[in-house]
Structures are given as structure tokens and as C-alpha cells.
Coordinates of C-alpha atoms in Angstrom, one line a residue:
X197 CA 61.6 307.6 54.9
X198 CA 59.5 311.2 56.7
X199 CA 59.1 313.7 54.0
X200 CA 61.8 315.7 56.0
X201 CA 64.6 313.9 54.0
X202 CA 62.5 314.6 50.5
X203 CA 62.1 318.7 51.3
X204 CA 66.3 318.5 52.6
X205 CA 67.1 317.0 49.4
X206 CA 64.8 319.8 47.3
X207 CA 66.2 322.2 49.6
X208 CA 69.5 321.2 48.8
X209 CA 69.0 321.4 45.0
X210 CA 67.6 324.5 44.9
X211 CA 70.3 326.1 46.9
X212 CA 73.0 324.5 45.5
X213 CA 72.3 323.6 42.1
X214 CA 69.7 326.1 41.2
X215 CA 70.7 329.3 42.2
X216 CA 73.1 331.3 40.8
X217 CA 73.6 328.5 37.5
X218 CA 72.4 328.7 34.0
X219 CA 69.8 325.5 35.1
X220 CA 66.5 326.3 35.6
X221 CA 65.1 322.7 36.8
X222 CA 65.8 319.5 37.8
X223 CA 64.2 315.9 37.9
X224 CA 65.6 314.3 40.8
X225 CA 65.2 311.0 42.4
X226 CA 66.4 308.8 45.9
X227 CA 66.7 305.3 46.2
X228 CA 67.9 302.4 48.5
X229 CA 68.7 298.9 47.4
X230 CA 64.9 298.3 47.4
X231 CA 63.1 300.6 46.0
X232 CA 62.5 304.0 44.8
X233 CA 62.2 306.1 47.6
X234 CA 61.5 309.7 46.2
X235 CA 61.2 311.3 42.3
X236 CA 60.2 314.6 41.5
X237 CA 60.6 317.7 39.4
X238 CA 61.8 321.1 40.9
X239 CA 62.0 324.4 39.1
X240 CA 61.4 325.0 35.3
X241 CA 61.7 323.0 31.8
X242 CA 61.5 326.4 30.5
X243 CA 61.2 329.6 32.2
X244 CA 60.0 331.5 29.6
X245 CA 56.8 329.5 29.1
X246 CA 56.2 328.9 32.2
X247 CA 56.1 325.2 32.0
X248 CA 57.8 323.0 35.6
X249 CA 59.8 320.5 35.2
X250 CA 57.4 317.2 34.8
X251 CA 57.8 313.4 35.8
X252 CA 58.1 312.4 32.5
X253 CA 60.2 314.6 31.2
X254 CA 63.8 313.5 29.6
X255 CA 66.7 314.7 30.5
X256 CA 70.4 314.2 28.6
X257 CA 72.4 312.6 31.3
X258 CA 76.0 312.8 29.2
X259 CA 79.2 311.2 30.1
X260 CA 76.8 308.6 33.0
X261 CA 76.3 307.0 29.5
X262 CA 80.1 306.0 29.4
X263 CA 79.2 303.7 32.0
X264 CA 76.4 301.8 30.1
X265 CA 79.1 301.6 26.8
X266 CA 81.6 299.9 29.8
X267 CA 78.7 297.1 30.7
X268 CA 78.0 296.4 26.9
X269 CA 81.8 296.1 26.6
X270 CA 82.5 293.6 30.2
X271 CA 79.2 291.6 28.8
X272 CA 81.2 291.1 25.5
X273 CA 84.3 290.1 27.7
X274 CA 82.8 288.0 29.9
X275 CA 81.4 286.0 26.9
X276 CA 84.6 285.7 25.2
X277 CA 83.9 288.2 22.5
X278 CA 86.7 290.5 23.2
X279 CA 90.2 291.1 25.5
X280 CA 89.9 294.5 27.5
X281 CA 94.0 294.3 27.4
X282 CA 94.0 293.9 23.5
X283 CA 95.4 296.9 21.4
X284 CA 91.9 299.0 19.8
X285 CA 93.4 298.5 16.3
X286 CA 93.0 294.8 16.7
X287 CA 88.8 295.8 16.2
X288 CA 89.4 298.9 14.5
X289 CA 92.0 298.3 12.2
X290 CA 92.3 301.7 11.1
X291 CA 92.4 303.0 14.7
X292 CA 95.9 305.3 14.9
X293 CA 97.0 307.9 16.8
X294 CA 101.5 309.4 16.6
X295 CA 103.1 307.6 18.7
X296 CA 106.3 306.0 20.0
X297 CA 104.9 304.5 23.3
X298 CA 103.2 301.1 23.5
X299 CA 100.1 300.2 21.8
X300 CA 96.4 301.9 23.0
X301 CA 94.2 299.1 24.6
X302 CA 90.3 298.7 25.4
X303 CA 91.7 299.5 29.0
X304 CA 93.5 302.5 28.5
X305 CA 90.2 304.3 27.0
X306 CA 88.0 302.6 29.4
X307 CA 90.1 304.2 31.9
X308 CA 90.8 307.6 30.2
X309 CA 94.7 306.6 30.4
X310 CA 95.2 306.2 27.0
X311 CA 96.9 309.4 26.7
X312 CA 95.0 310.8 24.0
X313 CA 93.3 314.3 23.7
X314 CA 89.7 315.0 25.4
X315 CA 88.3 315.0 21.5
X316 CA 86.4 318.4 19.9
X317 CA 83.0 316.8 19.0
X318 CA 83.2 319.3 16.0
X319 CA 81.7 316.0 13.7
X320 CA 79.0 315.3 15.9
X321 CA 79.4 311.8 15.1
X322 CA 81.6 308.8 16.1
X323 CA 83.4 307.6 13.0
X324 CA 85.0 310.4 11.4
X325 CA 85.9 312.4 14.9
X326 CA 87.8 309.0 15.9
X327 CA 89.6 308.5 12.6
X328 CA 91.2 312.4 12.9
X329 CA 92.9 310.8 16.2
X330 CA 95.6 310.6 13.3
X331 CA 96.0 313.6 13.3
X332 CA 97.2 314.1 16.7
X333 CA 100.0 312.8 19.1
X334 CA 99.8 310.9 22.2
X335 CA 101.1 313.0 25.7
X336 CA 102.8 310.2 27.4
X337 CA 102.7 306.2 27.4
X338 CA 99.4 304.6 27.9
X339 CA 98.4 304.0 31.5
X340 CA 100.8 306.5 32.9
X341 CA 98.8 309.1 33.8
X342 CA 94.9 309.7 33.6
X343 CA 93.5 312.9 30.6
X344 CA 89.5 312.1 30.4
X345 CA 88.6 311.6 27.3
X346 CA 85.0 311.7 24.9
X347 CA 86.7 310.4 21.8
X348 CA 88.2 307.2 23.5
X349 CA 84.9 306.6 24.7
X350 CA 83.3 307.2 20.7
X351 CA 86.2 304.9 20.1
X352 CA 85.2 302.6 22.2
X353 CA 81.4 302.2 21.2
X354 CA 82.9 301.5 17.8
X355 CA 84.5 298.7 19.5
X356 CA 81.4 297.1 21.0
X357 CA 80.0 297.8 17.2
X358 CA 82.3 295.9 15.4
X359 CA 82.4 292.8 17.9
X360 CA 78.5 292.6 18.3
X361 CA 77.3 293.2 14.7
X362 CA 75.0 296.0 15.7
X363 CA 75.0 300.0 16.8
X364 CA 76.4 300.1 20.2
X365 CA 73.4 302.0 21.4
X366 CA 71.2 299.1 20.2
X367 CA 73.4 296.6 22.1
X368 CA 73.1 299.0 25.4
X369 CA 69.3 298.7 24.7
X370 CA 68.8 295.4 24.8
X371 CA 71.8 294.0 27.3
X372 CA 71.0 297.2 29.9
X373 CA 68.1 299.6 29.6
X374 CA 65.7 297.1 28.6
X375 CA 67.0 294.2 31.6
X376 CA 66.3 297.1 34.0
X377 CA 62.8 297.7 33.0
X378 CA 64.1 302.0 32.5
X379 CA 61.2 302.1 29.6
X380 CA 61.3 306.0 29.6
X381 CA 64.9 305.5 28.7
X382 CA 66.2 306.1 25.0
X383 CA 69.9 305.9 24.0
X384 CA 70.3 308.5 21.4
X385 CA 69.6 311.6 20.8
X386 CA 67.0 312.1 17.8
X387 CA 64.6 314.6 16.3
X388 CA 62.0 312.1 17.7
X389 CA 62.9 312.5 21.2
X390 CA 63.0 315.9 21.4
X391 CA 59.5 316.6 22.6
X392 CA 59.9 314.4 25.2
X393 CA 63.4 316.6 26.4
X394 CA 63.4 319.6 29.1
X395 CA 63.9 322.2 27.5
X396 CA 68.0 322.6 27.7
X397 CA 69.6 325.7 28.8
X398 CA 73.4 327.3 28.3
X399 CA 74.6 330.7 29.3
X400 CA 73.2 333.4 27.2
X401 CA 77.1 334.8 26.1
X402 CA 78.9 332.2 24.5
X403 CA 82.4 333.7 24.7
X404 CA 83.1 335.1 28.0
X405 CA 82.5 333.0 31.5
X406 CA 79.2 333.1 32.4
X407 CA 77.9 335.8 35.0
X408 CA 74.1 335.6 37.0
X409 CA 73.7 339.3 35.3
X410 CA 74.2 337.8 31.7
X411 CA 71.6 335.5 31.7
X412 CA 70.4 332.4 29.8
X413 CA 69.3 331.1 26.5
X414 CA 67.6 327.7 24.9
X415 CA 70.6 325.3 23.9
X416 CA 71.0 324.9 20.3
X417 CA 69.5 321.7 19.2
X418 CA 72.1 319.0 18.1
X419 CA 71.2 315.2 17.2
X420 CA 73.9 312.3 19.0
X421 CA 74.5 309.2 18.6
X422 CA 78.3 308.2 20.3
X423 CA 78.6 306.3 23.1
X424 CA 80.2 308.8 25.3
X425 CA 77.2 310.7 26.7
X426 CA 73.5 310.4 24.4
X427 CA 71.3 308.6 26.8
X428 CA 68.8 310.4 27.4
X429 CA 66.4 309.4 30.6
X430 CA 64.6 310.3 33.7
X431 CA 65.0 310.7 37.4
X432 CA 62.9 307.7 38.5
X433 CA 65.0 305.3 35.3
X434 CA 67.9 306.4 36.7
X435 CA 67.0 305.1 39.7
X436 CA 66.9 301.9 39.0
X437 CA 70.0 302.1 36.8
X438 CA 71.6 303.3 40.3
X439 CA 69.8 300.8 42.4
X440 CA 71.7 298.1 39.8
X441 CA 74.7 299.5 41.1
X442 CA 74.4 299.5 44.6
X443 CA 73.5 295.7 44.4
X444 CA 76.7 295.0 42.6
X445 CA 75.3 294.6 38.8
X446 CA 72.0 293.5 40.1
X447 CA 68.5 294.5 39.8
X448 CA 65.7 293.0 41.1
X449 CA 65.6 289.5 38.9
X450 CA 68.0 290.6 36.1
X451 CA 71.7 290.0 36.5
X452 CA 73.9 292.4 34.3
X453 CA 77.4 291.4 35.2
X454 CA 79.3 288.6 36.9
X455 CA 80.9 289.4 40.1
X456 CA 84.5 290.0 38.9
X457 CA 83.0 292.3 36.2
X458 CA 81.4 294.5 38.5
X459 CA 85.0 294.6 40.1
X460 CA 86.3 295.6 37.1
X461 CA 83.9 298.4 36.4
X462 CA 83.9 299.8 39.8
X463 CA 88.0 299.0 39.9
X464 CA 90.4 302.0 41.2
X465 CA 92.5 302.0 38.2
X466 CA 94.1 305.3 38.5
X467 CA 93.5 308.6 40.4
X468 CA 90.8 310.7 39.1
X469 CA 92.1 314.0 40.2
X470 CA 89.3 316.2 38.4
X471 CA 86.9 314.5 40.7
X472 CA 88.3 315.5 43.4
X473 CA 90.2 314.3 46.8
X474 CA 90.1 310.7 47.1
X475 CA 89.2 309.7 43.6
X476 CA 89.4 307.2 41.0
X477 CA 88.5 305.9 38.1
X478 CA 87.9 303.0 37.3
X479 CA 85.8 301.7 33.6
X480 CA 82.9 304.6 33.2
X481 CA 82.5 305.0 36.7
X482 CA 84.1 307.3 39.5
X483 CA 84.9 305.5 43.0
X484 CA 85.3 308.3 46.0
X485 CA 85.7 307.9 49.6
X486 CA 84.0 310.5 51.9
X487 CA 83.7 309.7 55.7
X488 CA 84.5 306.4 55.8
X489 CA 82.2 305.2 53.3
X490 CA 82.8 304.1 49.7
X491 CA 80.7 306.1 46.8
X492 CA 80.6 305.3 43.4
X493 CA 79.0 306.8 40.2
X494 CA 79.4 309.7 37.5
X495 CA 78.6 313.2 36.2
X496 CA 77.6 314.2 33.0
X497 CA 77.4 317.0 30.6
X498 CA 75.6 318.0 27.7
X499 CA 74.9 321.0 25.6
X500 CA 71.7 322.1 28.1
X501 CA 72.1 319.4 30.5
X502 CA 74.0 318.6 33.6
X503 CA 73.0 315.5 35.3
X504 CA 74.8 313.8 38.5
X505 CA 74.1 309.7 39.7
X506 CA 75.9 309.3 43.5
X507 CA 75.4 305.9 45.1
X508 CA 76.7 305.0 48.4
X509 CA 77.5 301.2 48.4
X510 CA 78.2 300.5 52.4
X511 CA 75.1 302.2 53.4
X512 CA 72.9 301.4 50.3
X513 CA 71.7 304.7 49.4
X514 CA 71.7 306.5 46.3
X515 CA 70.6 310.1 44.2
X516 CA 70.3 311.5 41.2
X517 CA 70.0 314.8 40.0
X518 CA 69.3 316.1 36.6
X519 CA 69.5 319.2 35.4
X520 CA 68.6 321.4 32.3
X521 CA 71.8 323.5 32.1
X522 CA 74.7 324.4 33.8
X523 CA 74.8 323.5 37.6
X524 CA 76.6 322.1 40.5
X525 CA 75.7 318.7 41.8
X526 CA 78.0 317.2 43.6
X527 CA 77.1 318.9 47.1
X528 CA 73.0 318.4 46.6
X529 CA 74.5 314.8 46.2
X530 CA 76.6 314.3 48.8
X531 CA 74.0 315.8 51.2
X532 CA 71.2 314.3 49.8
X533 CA 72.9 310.4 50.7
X534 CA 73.9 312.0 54.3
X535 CA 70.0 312.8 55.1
X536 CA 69.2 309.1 54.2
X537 CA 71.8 307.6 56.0
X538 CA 70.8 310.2 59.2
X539 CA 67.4 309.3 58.7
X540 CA 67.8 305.7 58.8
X541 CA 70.0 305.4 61.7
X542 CA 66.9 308.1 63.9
X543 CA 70.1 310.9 63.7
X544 CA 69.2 314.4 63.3
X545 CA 69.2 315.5 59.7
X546 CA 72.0 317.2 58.8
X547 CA 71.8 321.3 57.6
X548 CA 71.3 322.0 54.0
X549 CA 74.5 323.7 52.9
X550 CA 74.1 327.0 52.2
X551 CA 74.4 327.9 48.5
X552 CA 77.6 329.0 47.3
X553 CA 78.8 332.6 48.0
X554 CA 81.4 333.7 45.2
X555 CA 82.0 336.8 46.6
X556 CA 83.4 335.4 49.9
X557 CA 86.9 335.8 49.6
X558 CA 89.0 334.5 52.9
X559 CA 92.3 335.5 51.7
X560 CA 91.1 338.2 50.3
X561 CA 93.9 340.5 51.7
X562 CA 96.6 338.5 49.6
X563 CA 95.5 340.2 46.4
X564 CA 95.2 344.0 47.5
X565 CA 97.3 346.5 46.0
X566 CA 98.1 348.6 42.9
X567 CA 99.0 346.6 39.9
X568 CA 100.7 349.1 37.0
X569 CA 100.6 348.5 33.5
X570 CA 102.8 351.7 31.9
X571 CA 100.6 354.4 32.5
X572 CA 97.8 352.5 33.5
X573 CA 96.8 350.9 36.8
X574 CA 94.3 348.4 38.4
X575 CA 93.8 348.9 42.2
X576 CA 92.1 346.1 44.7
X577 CA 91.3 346.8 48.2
X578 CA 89.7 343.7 50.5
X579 CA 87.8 344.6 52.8
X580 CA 86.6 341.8 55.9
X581 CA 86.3 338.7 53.2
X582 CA 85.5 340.6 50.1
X583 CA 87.8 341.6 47.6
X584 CA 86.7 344.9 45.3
X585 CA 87.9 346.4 42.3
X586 CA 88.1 350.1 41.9
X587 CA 88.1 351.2 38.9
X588 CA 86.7 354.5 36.7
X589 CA 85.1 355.5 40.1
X590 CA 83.6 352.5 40.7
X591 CA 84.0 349.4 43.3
X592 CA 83.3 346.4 41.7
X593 CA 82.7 343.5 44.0
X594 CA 84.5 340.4 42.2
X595 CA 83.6 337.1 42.7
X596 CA 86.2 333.9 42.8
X597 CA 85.9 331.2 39.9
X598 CA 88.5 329.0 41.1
X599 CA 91.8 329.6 42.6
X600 CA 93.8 332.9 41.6
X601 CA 90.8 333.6 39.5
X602 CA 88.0 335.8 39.7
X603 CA 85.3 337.8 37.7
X604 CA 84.3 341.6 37.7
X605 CA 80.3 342.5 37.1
X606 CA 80.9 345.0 34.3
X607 CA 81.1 344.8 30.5
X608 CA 84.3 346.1 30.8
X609 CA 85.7 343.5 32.2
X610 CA 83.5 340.5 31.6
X611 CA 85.1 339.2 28.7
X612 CA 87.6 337.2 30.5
X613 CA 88.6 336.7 33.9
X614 CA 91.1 338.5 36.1
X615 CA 94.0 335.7 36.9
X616 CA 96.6 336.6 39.8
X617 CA 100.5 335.2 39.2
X618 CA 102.6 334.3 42.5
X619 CA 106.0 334.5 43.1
X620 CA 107.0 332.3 46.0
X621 CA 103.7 332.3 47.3
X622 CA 103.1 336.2 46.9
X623 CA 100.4 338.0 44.2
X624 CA 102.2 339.6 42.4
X625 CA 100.6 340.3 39.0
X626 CA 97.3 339.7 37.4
X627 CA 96.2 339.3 34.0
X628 CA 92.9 340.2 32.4
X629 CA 93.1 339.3 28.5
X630 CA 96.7 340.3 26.9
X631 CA 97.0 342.8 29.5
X632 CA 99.0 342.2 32.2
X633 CA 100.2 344.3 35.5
X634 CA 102.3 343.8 38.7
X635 CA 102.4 344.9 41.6
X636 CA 105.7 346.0 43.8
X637 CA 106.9 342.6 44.9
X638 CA 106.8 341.8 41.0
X639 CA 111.2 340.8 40.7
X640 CA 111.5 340.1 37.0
X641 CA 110.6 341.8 33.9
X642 CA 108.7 344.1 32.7
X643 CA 109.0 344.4 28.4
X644 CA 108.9 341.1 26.8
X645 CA 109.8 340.2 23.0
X646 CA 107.7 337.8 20.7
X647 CA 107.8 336.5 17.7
X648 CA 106.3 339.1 15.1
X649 CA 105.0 336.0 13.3
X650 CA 102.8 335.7 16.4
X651 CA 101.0 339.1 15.8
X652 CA 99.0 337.4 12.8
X653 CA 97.0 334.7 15.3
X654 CA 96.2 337.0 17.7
X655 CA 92.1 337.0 17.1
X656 CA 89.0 335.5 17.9
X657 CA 88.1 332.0 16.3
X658 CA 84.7 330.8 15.5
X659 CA 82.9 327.2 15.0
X660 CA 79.4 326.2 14.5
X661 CA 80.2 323.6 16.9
X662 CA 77.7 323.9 19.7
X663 CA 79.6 322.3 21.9
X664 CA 83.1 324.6 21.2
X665 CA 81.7 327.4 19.6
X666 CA 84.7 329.9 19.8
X667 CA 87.9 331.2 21.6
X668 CA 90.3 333.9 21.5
X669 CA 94.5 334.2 21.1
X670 CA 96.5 337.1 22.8
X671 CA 99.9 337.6 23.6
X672 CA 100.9 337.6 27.2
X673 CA 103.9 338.4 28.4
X674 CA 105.6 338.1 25.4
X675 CA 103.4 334.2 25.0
X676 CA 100.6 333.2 22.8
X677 CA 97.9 332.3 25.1
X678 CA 94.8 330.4 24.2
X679 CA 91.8 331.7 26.0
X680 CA 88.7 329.3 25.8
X681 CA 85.5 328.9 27.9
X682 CA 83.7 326.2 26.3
X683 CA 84.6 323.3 28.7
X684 CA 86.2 322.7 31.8
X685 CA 88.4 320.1 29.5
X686 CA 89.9 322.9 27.0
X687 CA 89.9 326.3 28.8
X688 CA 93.1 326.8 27.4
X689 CA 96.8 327.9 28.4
X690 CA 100.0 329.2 27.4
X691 CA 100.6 327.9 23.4
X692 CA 104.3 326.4 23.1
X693 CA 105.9 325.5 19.8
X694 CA 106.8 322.5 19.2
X695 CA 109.0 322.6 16.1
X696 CA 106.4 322.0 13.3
X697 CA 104.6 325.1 12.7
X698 CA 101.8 324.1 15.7
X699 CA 101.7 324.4 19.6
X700 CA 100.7 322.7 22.2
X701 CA 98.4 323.6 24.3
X702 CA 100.2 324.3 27.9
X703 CA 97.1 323.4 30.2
X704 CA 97.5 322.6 34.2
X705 CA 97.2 318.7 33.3
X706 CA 99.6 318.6 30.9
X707 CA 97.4 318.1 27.3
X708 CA 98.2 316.4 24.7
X709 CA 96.4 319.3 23.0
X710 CA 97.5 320.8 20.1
X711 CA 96.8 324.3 17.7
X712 CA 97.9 325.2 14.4
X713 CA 97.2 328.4 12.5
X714 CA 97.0 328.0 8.6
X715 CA 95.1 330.3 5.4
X716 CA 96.7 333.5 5.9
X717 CA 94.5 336.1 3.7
X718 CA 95.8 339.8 3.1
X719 CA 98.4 338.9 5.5
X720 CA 96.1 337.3 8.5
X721 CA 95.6 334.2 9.9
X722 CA 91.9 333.1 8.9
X723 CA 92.2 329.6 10.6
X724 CA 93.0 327.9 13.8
X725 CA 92.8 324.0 14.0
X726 CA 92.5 322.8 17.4
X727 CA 92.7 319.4 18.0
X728 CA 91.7 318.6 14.4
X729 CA 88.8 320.9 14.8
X730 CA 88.5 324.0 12.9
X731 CA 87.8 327.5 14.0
X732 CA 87.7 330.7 12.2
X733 CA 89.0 334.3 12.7
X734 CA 85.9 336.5 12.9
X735 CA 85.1 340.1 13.0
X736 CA 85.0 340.4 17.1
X737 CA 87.1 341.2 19.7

């Protein structure tokens, strides 16, 4: 391979994974079948100090570990140890979760169609944060519809605990990462490893989406041990973890799975419509079709780290990409296997995207107008593909999140995001907060009634939970709304009662999420339980 292909990939990273995200670096790495093609380190472990990313630094690679746990578990299987279609509570007796549907199988959480909620990691630990699935109620039968999930995976590594007589980290040590010959790789995260880590990153405001302006701060520190997502490793390790993969559980002499297991863990058991068009999921790994060609692997997430493995199985190429904070990866992935393949087959490299452009609005005209609130008013102009705010006297150039979604540069307005409703297609209102304001071809009302009960939870909640630190309640349009930015997974929605003094938690995919309010004090709320998790009301807004 010319070192054109290696400066497209950097390219790639830097523009699309670098710029404009809370990551400072990333340890990359290409592979074929073979061999390692490329590893290096782009951008900073931490800023501050001044110190690049370095070869031999670790990064967290999250949820890829979910795929490891599924290897351990098909090993088990394919020994005789275990039956993938057996209800959980025949390993963990003590495994419940309210329901009247069927029982929950290995399968279902292998496959994140168990129906059960994402999980809170508010215990930090395995054991305890499986055990409070008690407390809350599956969505819909399992296998019906897929709802990722962390704590069926922490459920899961208890599984492979209880049938192999050890930690499950210790079983993925010595049945994967140590077969591979990945000797920089280490399982959990521990106060001992922590030298060895990048520096992680996270946005510097906790409580509000995250903004270029607002900039970034070290991660807090957290110690993990659950086998959803606490590998830690390197570019060049996972390298060979992805070259296993593209040889069908094979890698150079050592054989982790059996033919019909790989099939199993690369299986399309049910659309996986959070990874996009075209995607599926089958046990810890993520199969997608893009141009004809068939590419399997998995994301992760971590407090500080982002990390991304892509391997394309007709063509026998594969990336990774790890990064210390919040990023994009995909794209840098995706073009990253396109070079190799165009390189290989003497075709002309294709462009490095160009990095994203938030403020590129094409339908930028469908939100114009003058919104009214009472006496106040919110007015938008677009202009070409931009879409500004004016407001006070100033124009304030908003950039798109996702959808009907955008965010304003100004401490006014930064706190949440400004989210346009439709009306048979039309904008006609947008939100920011509790308030709310429409536009002329608004048809419905305009004064809405709420429970006065509700006026008590309205607040902002706090947990020392780095990974769910806080989130807010207001009342919308006459609805409780819960307003989170923590995750992807729990950004909230419209709360809904549901008959017991809690609500669910109205989210586009349907949650199985739940909140309850409890400890009133001098007539407030001063809890909200989330999932089993608990927040508190604090003192800002």
C-alpha cells in the first residue's frame, strides 16, 4: 500500500473526527487479512500538556467489548456449557425483570431484543445494576423489536461468570486477547491501567449539548469492570482483533470459533436501525451493506473515549479508529476501507470528505418566520442554505443537530436546543426549553392545562454518575417533558403517566424507560428515579 492511502485515512480523521468534536486524538490503525498495514497516532493525548497521541497508548474502546463477551459466550456454547435459547434465570436465578411476555433468553440480550431498558450505569458495577432490572418493566415481548442495551450485556458477562467459574473478563483474557497475541490489551478498567490511558476528554458543560465555543475538560476518572464496554486497547491490538474477523474467527494459527459460531455472531438477527440504513445486529457485532459489499463490526463509547472497528469482509479490508472523546467515526471509516479497496484494484483514490458543516441548512427556508409566544416572539430568516436567528439585535447563525433540531451560539440559548413541530409536513412551532411558540400555520391550541401536581417536578436533577450526570423537567404544552443530554440512548421525551405514580419515558423508539418523583421537602420534589437510578433536585436552572 503507497503512503497516499495512510495520509487519506489521517486526512480523513482529522476532518471528520477531529474537528469540531470534544476529541483531541486518535490512535488509528488499517489492516488486510494479512497483516497490519498502517498504525499511528494523530492529534493530542492531552492538549493542555502538550503531549501527541503515542503508539502505545490505551484507549477505552466501549461497547466493541460486547463482542469479545459474545465469543466467550459461543465458546461456552459450542462446548456444551450453555444454550443461547435458554431463559437467563436458568444461570442467574435471581435474574427478573415485570413482565407478562415470554421468558428473557441469552439470545434476546445478545441481540439487544430483550426488551429491556438501555441500563443507567449509576452502580458502576455489574451485579447490583442487573439485580434493579426488578425494578423495571419490560416494553414489549422478547425478540419483537430491537432497544440496545448495557445492562443485558452486564447481564450477560454474569452469565459467562457463573458457567465458567471465573470473572468473565478473565475468561475473555485467556479464550480471546491472549489467542490473538493483543499483549497491549487489558480487559478492565483499573487504577493500574490508568497511566497507560490517553488522556479522556468530555465536553466541558455537562448539562447543555455541547457547542465548539464551550470547550473541553479531562473526563472524570471511573474504574469498570462489566462486560459491556471495559476493554481497554490499542490501534495496532485492534488490528489483529479485526483481522480475526475478516478471516471468519481466525487469526493467524489460533482458531477462536467454529464456522457456524462465527455465523452466529455475525448473524442478521434483527434491524439495527440506530446504525443506520441497511443494518443489523446480530451477537455484539453490527452487519451493514454499503455498495454492494458486506461490512461488519461496532462502535463504542466511554466516558472520554469513542472508538470505531469497520471491517469489510468481501474485500478483506479493515480500520480502526480510536478516539479520546467525543467524535464521529463512521465516515473516517467508511472512507478509510474505500482508499484500500481503490488502492488495490490501481483506482484513483477517492476525495476525503469534507468535514461536516452544521450550519448548512438545505431546507433552510422551511423554518423561516415569526413564531409568537404571548407578547414575545422568535423570528428566523434563511438566507441561501443558512438558517439565522434574530434576536436582541443580533443574528445568530444556528447550526443543525439532527432533524428539526438545531443550536444557537449564545448563552442565552445554549442550554437546550431549539426543536421545530410539523403539522402535515409544515413548521409550525418550535420549542426551546418549556417555552414554546408558533407560527401562523399553527391550527390548534394555544393555552394548555396540566396537572398542578406536575409544577413540584419541574427542576433540574443531579447524579454523581459520570456517565448521567444530570437532566432537567419542564412543562411543555401543557406535558412533562424530560430533557437529558447525557447519551444518545436517554435524551429524553414527553413523560406519560402510567397509572402508578411514575411515567414513562415517551422517546422516538418507544422506551421501556421509566421516572418517578418521590421525597417531597417544604412542598418540592427533591428526587427523581430514572430507570432505578437516582437524581436529585439542585439549586440550577
Amino acid at each position: 500500500m503507497g503512503e497516499a492511502v495512510f495520509e487519506s485515512f489521517r486526512r480523513a480523521v482529522e476532518q471528520l473526527s477531529l474537528e469540531r468534536s470534544v476529541a483531541p486524538g486518535a490512535s488509528v490503525a488499517l489492516t488486510d487479512r494479512e497483516r497490519t498495514l498502517y498504525a499511528a497516532g494523530v492529534g493530542s493525548s492531552d492538549p493542555v500538556a502538550g503531549i501527541s497521541v503515542g503508539p502505545r497508548d490505551l484507549f477505552q474502546i466501549g461497547s466493541i467489548s460486547k463482542s469479545f463477551t459474545a465469543i466467550a459466550l459461543l465458546q461456552q456454547c459450542e462446548e456444551e456449557h450453555l444454550d443461547l435459547h435458554a431463559p437467563v434465570s436458568e444461570y442467574l436465578p435471581w435474574f427478573e425483570v415485570r413482565s407478562t411476555f415470554p421468558p428473557i433468553t441469552l439470545h434476546h440480550l445478545m441481540t439487544h431484543t430483550a426488551g429491556i431498558v438501555t441500563g443507567m450505569d449509576f452502580t458502576q458495577e455489574g451485579l447490583h445494576e442487573v439485580w434493579a432490572l426488578r425494578g423495571t418493566e419490560a416494553g414489549w415481548a422478547p425478540g419483537e423489536r430491537y432497544l440496545y442495551s448495557n445492562a443485558g450485556y452486564k447481564a450477560l458477562g454474569l452469565v459467562l461468570e457463573a458457567v465458567a467459574g471465573q470473572p468473565w473478563w478473565e475468561v475473555v483474557r485467556s479464550r480471546v486477547i491472549e489467542p490473538l497475541g493483543m499483549r497491549q490489551t487489558v480487559p478492565i478498567i483499573t487504577h493500574e491501567v490508568r497511566r497507560q490511558l490517553a488522556v479522556g476528554w468530555e465536553p466541558f458543560y455537562d448539562d447543555r449539548p455541547w457547542q465548539p465555543q464551550h470547550g473541553i475538560a479531562p473526563a472524570p476518572w471511573l474504574e469498570s469492570a462489566t462486560a459491556d464496554g471495559t476493554i481497554c486497547s490499542t490501534a495496532s491490538d485492534m488490528a489483529i482483533y479485526v483481522r480475526m474477523l475478516l478471516n471468519r474467527g481466525v487469526c493467524d494459527s489460533a482458531r477462536l470459533l467454529s464456522e457456524e459460531s462465527f455465523e452466529l455472531l455475525t448473524q442478521r438477527a434483527i434491524a439495527a436501525d440506530d446504525e443506520g440504513p441497511a443494518s443489523w445486529y446480530g451477537y455484539g457485532i453490527v452487519t451493514r451493506e454499503r455498495h454492494g459489499h458486506t461490512l461488519i463490526g461496532h462502535s463504542g463509547g466511554m466516558v472520554g473515549y469513542t472508538a470505531l472497528i469497520v471491517a469489510d469482509v468481501d474485500q478483506g479490508f479493515g480500520a480502526v479508529i480510536l478516539l479520546n472523546g467525543r467524535g464521529d467515526r463512521l465516515e473516517a471509516g467508511l472512507h478509510a476501507i474505500e482508499a484500500l479497496e481503490a488502492e488495490a484494484s490501481g483506482e484513483p483514490l477517492p476525495p476525503v470528505p469534507a468535514g461536516p458543516d452544521p450550519t448548512r441548512i438545505d431546507d433552510a427556508a422551511d423554518y423561516a418566520g415569526s413564531y409568537r409566544s404571548g407578547d414575545r416572539s422568535l423570528a428566523f430568516t434563511a438566507e441561501a442554505d443558512r438558517l439565522i436567528l434574530e434576536w436582541n439585535g443580533e443574528r445568530l447563525l444556528l447550526e443543525r443537530t439532527q432533524g428539526d433540531s438545531f443550536l444557537a451560539p449564545h448563552p442565552g440559548f445554549d442550554r437546550f436546543a431549539l426543536r421545530f413541530g410539523r403539522q402535515a409536513g409544515a413548521v409550525v412551532d418550535v420549542c426551546h426549553g418549556s417555552d414554546w411558540f408558533a407560527n401562523e400555520r399553527y391550527g390548534g391550541p394555544v393555552t394548555f392545562e396540566h396537572e398542578a401536581e406536575w409544577d413540584r417536578y419541574v427542576g433540574h436533577y443531579r447524579s454523581y454518575n459520570p456517565w448521567a450526570s444530570n437532566f432537567r423537567v419542564v412543562i411543555r404544552k401543557g406535558a412533562l417533558w424530560l430533557i437529558a443530554t447525557f447519551s444518545e440512548d436517554h435524551a429524553g421525551g414527553e413523560l406519560i403517566p402510567v397509572g402508578d405514580g411514575s411515567f414513562r419515558v415517551k422517546s422516538d423508539d418507544g422506551s421501556p424507560s421509566t421516572v418517578r418523583f418521590d421525597d417531597v421537602i417544604d412542598g418540592k420534589v427533591t428526587r427523581a428515579v430514572l430507570d432505578c437510578a437516582p437524581f436529585f433536585r439542585t439549586f440550577t436552572p
